[in-house]
Short mmCIF file of C-alpha atoms in Angstrom, two decimals:
data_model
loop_
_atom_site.label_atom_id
_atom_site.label_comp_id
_atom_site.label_asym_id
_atom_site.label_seq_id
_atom_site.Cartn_x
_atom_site.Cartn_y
_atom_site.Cartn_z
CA UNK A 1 14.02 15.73 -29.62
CA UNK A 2 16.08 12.59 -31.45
CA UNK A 3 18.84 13.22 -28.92
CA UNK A 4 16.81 13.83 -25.74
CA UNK A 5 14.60 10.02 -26.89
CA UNK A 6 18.56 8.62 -27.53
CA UNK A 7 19.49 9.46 -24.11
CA UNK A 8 16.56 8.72 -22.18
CA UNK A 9 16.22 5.21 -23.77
CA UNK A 10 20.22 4.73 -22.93
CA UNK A 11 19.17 6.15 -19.08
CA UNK A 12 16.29 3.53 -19.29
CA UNK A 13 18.70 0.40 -20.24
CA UNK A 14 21.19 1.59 -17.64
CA UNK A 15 18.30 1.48 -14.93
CA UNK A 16 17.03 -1.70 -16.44
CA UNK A 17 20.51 -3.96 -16.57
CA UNK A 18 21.14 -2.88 -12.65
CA UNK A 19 18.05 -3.82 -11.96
CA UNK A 20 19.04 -7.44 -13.67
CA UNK A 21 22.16 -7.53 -11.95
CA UNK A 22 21.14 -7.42 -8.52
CA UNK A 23 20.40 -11.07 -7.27
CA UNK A 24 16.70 -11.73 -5.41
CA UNK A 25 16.08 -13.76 -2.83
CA UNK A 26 12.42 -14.70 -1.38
CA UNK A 27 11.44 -15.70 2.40
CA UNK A 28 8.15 -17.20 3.36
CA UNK A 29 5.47 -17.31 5.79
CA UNK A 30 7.37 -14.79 8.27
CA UNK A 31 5.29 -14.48 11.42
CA UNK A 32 5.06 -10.99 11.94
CA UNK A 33 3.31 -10.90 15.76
CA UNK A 34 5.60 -12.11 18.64
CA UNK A 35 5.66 -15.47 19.53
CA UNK A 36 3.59 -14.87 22.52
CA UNK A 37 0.61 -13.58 20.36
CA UNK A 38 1.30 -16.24 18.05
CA UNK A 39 1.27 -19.04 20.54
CA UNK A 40 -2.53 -16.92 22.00
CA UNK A 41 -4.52 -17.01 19.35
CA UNK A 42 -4.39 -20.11 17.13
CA UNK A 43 -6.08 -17.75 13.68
CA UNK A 44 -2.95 -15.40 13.77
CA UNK A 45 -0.66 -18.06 14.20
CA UNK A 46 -2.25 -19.41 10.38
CA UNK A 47 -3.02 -16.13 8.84
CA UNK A 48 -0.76 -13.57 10.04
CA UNK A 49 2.29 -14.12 7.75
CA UNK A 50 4.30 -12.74 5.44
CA UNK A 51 6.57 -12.94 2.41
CA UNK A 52 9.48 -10.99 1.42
CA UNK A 53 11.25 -10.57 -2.07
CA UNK A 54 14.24 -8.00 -1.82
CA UNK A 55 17.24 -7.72 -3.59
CA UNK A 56 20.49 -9.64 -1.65
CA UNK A 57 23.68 -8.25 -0.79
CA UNK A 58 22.33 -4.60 -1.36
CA UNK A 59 21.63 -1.93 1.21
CA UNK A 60 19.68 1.09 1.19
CA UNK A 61 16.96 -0.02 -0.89
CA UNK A 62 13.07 0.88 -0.90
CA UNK A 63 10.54 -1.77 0.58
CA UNK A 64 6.31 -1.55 -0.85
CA UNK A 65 4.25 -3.47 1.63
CA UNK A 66 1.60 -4.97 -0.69
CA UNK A 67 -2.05 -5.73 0.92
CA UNK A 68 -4.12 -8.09 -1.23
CA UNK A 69 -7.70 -7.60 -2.04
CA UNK A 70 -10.71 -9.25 -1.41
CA UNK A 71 -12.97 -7.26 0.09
CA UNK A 72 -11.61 -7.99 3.85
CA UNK A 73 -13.38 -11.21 3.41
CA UNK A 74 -11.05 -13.27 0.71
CA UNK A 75 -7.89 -13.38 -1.31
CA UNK A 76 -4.27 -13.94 -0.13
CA UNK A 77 -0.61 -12.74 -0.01
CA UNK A 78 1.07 -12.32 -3.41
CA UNK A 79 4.40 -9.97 -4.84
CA UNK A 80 3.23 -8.84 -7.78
CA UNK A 81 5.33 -10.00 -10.97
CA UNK A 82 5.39 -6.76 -12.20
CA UNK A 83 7.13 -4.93 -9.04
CA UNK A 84 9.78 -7.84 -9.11
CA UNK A 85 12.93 -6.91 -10.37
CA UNK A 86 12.55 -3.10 -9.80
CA UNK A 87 15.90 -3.05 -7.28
CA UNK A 88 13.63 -2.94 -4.08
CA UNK A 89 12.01 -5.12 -2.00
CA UNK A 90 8.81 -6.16 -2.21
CA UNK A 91 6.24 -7.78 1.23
CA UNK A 92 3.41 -9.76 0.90
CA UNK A 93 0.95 -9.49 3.54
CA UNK A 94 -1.59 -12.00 4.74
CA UNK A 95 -4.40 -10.16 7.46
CA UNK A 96 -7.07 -12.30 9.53
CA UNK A 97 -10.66 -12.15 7.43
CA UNK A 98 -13.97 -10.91 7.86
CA UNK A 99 -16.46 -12.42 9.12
CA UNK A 100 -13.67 -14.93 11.79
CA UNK A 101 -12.49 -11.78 12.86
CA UNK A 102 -14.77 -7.90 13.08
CA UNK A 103 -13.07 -6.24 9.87
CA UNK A 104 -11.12 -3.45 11.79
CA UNK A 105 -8.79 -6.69 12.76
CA UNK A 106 -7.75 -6.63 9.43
CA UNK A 107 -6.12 -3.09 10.41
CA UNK A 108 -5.17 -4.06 13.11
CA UNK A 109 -2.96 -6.39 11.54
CA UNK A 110 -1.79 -4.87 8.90
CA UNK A 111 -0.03 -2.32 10.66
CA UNK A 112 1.60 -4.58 12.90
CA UNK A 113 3.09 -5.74 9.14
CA UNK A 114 3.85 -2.22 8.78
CA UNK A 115 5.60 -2.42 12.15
CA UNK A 116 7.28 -5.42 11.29
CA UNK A 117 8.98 -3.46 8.10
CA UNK A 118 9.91 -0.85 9.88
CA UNK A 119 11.45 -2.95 12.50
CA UNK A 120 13.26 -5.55 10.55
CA UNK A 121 13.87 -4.30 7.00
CA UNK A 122 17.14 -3.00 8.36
CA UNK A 123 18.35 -6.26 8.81
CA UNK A 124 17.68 -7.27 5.27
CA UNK A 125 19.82 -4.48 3.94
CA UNK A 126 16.96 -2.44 3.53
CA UNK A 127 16.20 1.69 4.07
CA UNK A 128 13.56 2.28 6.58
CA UNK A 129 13.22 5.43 5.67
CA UNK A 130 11.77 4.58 2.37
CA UNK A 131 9.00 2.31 2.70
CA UNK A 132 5.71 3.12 1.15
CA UNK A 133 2.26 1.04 1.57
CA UNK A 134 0.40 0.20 -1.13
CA UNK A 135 -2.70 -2.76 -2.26
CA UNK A 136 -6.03 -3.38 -4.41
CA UNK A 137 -9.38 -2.29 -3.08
CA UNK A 138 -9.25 -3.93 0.58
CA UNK A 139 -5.54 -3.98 0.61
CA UNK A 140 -5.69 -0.16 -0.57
CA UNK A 141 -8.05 0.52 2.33
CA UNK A 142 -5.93 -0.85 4.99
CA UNK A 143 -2.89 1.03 3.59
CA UNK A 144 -5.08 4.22 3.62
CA UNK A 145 -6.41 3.31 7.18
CA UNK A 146 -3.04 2.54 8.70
CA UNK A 147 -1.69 5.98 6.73
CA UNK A 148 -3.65 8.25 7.74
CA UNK A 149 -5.56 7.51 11.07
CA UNK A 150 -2.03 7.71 13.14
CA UNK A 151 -3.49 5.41 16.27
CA UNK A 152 -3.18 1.65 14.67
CA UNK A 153 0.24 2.48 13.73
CA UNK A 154 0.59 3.93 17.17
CA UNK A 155 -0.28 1.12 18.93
CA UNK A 156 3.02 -0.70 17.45
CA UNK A 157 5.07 2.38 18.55
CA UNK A 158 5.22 3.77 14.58
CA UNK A 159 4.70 7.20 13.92
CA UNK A 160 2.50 6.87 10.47
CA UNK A 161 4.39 9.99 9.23
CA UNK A 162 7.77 7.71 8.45
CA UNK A 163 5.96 5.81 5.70
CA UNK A 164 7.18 7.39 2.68
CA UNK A 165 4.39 7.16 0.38
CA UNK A 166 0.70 5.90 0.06
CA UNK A 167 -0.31 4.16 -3.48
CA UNK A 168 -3.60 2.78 -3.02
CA UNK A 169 -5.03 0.99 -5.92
CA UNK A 170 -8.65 1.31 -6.36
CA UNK A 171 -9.46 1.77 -2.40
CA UNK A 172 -12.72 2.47 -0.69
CA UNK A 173 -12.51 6.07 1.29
CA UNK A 174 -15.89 5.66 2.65
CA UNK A 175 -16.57 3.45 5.30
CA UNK A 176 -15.49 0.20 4.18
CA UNK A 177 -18.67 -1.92 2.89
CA UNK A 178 -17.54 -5.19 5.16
CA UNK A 179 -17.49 -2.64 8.36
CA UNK A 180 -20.95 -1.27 7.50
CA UNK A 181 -22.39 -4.88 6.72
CA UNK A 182 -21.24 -6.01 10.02
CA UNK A 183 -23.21 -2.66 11.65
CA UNK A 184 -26.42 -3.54 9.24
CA UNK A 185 -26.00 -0.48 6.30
CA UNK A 186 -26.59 -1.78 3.38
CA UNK A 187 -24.09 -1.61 0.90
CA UNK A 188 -25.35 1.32 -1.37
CA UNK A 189 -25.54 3.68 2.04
CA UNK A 190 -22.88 5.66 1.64
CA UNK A 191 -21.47 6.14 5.41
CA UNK A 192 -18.03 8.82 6.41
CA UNK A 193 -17.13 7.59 10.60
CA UNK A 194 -13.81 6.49 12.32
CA UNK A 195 -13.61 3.79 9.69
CA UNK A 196 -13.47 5.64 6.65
CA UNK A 197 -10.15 7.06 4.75
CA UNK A 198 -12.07 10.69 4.30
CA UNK A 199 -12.88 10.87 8.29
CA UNK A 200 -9.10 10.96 8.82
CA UNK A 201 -7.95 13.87 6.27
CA UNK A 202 -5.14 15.86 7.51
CA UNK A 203 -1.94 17.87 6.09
CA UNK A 204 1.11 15.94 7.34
CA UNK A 205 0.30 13.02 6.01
CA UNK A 206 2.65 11.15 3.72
CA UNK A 207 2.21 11.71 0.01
CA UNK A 208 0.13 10.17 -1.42
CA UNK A 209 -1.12 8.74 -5.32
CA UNK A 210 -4.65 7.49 -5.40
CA UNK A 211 -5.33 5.03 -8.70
CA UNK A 212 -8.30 4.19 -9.72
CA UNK A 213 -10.25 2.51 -12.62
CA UNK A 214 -12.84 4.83 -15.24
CA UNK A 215 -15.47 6.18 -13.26
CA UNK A 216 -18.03 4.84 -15.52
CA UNK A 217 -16.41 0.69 -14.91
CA UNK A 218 -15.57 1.22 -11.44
CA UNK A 219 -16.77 -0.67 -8.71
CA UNK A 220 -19.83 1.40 -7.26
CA UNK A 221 -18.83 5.10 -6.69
CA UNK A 222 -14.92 4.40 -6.49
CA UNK A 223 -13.66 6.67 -8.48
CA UNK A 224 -15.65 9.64 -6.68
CA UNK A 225 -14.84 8.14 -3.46
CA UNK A 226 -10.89 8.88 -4.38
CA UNK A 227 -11.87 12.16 -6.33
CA UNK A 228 -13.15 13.52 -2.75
CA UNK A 229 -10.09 12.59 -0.51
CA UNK A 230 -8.34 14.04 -3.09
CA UNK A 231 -10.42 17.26 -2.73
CA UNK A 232 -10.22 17.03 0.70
CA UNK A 233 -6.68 16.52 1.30
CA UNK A 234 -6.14 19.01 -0.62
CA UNK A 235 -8.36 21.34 1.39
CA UNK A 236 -6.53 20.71 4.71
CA UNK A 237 -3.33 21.45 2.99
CA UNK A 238 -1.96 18.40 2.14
CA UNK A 239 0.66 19.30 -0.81
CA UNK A 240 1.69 15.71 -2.38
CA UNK A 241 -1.51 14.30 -3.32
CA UNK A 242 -2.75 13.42 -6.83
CA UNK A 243 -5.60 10.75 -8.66
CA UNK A 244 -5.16 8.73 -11.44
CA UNK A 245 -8.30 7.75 -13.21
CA UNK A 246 -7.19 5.14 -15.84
CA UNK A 247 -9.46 5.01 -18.83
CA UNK A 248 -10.73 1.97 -19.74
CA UNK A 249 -9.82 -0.29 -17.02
CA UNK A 250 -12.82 -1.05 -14.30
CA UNK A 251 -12.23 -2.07 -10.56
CA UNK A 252 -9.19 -5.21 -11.69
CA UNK A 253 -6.91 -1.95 -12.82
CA UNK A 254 -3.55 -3.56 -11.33
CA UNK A 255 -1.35 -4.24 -13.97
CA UNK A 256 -1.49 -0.02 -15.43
CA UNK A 257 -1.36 0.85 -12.22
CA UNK A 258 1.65 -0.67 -11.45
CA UNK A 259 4.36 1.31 -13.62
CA UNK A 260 2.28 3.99 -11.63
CA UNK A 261 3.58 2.89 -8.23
CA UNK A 262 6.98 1.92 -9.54
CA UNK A 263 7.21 5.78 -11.04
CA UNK A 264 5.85 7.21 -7.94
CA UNK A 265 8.36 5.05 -5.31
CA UNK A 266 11.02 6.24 -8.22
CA UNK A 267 9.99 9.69 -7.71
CA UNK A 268 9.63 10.06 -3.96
CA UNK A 269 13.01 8.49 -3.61
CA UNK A 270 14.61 11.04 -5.73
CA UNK A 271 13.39 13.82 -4.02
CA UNK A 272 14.53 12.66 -1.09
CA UNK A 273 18.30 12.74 -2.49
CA UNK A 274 20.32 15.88 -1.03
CA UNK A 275 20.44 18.27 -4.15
CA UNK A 276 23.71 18.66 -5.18
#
């Protein structure tokens, strides 16, 4: 057991020091509609922007697209200190908020960031096969919505299929509470239509790690909420699905999740080698 704890902790060092050797570079506020939308709509010309931190003169490395949370209603684009440094890049996504804009606008726009990966990450050295969508509790739902109801990614000419993982943190499977607010449910009514994760369950849909907080510190009934997609993927035949209840950590549950999503990116990517 000695040896096996020498050499992973030597195979741990070697990961870590070529992480530290690759050189990162950051780019701000990329507009990630055309011009022409841009120039139309004065809201999206503030708001829909985004920030990139990948590694430079590297190729063929894995981009997470991050979605802040906020409840669809607050909060703004961040990369998360703790995914920086990992040897893959990392985007920060701002979406228009409720109530300027009906909530499903923050889908809306956060696949045409998903879009944007797919259609420029090449140019940054990056692998578009491998890029997975991940976020906190509104930024989770959006990366669920985009993942698994195929038509917003459609609409930008993506098949949803080519994302390579979904890692939501803490996300709302139910209809979001922001969309039912807007339609008058209150926020206790619990409420499964075209807006909710579960309505969209199907079996050739990316894998996929769900991460919540304890059940018992969780924001309302989030952890059941993820404990029933999971059931219900699972159901349909969906094969690479799994939840992640972390004990002792409530709805803020980003910083253990996060060597979560690093392993899980880690581990996707390695499957995806050709077995020698």
């Amino acid at each position: 057991m000695k040896k096996i704890a020498f050499l992973l902790s030597l195979f741990i060092i070697g990961l870590s020091s070529f992480a530290q050797k690759s050189e990162y570079e950051v780019k701000e506020n990329i507009q990630y509609y055309n011009a022409a939308i841009n120039k139309s709509d004065s809201y999206i010309n503030e708001r829909c922007v985004l920030d990139i931190y990948y590694p430079k003169n590297t190729k063929g490395f894995a981009t997470i697209v991050w979605f802040h949370g906020g409840g669809l209603t607050g909060g703004s684009k961040e990369i998360p200190e703790a995914l920086k440094n990992k040897g893959f890049a990392i985007i920060g996504v701002n979406y228009r908020l409720s109530p300027k804009v009906k909530a499903a606008k923050c889908i809306e726009d956060a696949a045409a960031a998903i879009a944007w990966a797919f259609n420029n990450m090449a140019a940054y050295g990056g692998d578009t096969s491998s890029i997975f969508v991940s976020g906190h509790s509104a930024g989770a739902y959006l990366a669920l919505m985009t993942g698994l109801d195929k038509k917003w990614l459609q609409k930008e000419n993506i098949d949803a299929n080519k994302i390579a993982g979904l890692i939501p943190f803490s996300s709302q499977c139910i209809t979001h509470f922001e969309i039912r607010r807007e339609n008058g449910i209150p926020e206790k009514q619990p409420t499964i239509d075209a807006f909710a994760p579960l309505f969209h369950v199907r079996a050739d849909a990316p894998p996929v790690l769900l991460i919540t907080g304890d059940r018992e510190l969780e924001m309302l009934g989030r952890y059941e909420e993820n404990a029933y997609m999971e059931r219900m993927m699972k159901l349909v035949g969906h094969k690479q699905i799994k939840l992640f209840e972390l004990d002792g950590y409530g709805h803020g549950m980003t910083e253990p999740g996060f060597p979560l999503l690093v392993n899980e990116v880690n581990r996707i990517l390695k499957e995806k080698q050709p077995k020698k």
